[in-house]
mmCIF file of C-alpha atoms in Angstrom:
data_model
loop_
_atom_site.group_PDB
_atom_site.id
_atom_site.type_symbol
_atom_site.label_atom_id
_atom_site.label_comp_id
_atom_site.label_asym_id
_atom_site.label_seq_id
_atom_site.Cartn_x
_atom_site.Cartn_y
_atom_site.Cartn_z
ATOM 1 C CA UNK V 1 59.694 29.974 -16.712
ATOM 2 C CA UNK V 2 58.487 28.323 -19.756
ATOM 3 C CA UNK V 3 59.691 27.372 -23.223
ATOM 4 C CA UNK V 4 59.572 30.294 -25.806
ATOM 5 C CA UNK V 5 58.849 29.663 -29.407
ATOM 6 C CA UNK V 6 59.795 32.320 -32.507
ATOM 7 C CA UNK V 7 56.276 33.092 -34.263
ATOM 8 C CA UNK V 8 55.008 31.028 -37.376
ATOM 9 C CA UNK V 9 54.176 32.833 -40.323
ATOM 10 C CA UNK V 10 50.088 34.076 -40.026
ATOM 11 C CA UNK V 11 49.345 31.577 -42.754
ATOM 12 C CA UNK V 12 50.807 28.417 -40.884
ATOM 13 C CA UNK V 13 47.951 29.429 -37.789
ATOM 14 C CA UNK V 14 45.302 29.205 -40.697
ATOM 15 C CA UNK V 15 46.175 26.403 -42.209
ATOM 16 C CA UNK V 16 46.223 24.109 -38.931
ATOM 17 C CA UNK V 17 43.075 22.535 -38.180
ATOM 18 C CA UNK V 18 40.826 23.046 -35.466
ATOM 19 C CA UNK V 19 42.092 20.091 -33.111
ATOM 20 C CA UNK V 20 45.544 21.348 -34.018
ATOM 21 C CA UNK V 21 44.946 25.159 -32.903
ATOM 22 C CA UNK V 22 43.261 23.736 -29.463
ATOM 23 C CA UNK V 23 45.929 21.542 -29.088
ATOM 24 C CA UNK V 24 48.517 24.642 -29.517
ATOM 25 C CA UNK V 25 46.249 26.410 -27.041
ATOM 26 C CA UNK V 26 46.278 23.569 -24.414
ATOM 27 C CA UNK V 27 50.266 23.632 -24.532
ATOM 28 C CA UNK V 28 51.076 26.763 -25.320
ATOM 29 C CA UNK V 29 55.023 26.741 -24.620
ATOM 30 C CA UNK V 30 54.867 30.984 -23.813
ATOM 31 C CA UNK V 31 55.949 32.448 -20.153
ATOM 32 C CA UNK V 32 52.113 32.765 -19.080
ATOM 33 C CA UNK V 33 49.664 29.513 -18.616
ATOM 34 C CA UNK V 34 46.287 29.488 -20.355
ATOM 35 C CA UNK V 35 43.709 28.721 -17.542
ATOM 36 C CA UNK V 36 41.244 27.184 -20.762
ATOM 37 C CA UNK V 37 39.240 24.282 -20.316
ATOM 38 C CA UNK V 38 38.805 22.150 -23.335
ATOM 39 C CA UNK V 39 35.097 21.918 -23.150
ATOM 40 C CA UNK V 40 34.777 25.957 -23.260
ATOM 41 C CA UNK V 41 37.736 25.928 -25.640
ATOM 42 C CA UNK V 42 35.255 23.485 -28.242
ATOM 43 C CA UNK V 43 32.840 25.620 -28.245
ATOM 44 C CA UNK V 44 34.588 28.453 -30.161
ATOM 45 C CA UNK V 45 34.550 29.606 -33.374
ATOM 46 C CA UNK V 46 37.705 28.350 -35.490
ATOM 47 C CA UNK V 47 38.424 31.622 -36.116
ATOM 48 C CA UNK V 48 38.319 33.116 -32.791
ATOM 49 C CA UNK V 49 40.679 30.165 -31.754
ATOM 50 C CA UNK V 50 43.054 31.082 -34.342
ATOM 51 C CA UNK V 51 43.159 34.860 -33.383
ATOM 52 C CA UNK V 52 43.640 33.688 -29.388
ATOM 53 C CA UNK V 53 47.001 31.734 -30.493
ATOM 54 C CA UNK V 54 47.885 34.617 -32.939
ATOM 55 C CA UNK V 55 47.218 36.683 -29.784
ATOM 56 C CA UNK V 56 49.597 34.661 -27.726
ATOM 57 C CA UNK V 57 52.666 34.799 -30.159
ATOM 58 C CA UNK V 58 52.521 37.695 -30.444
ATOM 59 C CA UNK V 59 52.726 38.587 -26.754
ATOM 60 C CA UNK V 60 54.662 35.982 -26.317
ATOM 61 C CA UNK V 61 57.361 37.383 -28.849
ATOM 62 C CA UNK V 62 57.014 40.754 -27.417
ATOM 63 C CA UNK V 63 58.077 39.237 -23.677
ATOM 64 C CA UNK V 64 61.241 37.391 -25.697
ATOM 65 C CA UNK V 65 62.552 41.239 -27.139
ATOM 66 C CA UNK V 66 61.729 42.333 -23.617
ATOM 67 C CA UNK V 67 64.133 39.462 -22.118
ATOM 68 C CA UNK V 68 66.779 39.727 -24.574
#
């Protein structure tokens, strides 16, 4: 099973840049595995990559309580 990490604050995902929040995306460190390639991961909207990572600390915290 993989690496968990606690949540950042929602201002920490919005202040990363865009390389950053793909990079976070590629190597997610959550229980699941992102099945993104980089080329279709490009060709979103900043925004829309931010909300996908917000999206997967947030699920990703919810499987932690679940564990605990």
């Amino acid at each position: 099973m993989g690496q968990t990490m606690d949540m950042p604050p929602v201002h920490k995902i919005a202040e990363l840049s865009r390389e950053d929040v793909i990079e976070a995306l590629l190597h997610f460190p959550g229980t699941f595995k992102f099945d993104f390639t980089l080329e279709y991961l490009e060709n979103l909207t900043t925004e829309q990559l931010q909300h996908m990572l917000l999206a997967a600390y947030i699920h990703a915290s919810r499987e932690k309580r679940k564990l605990a």
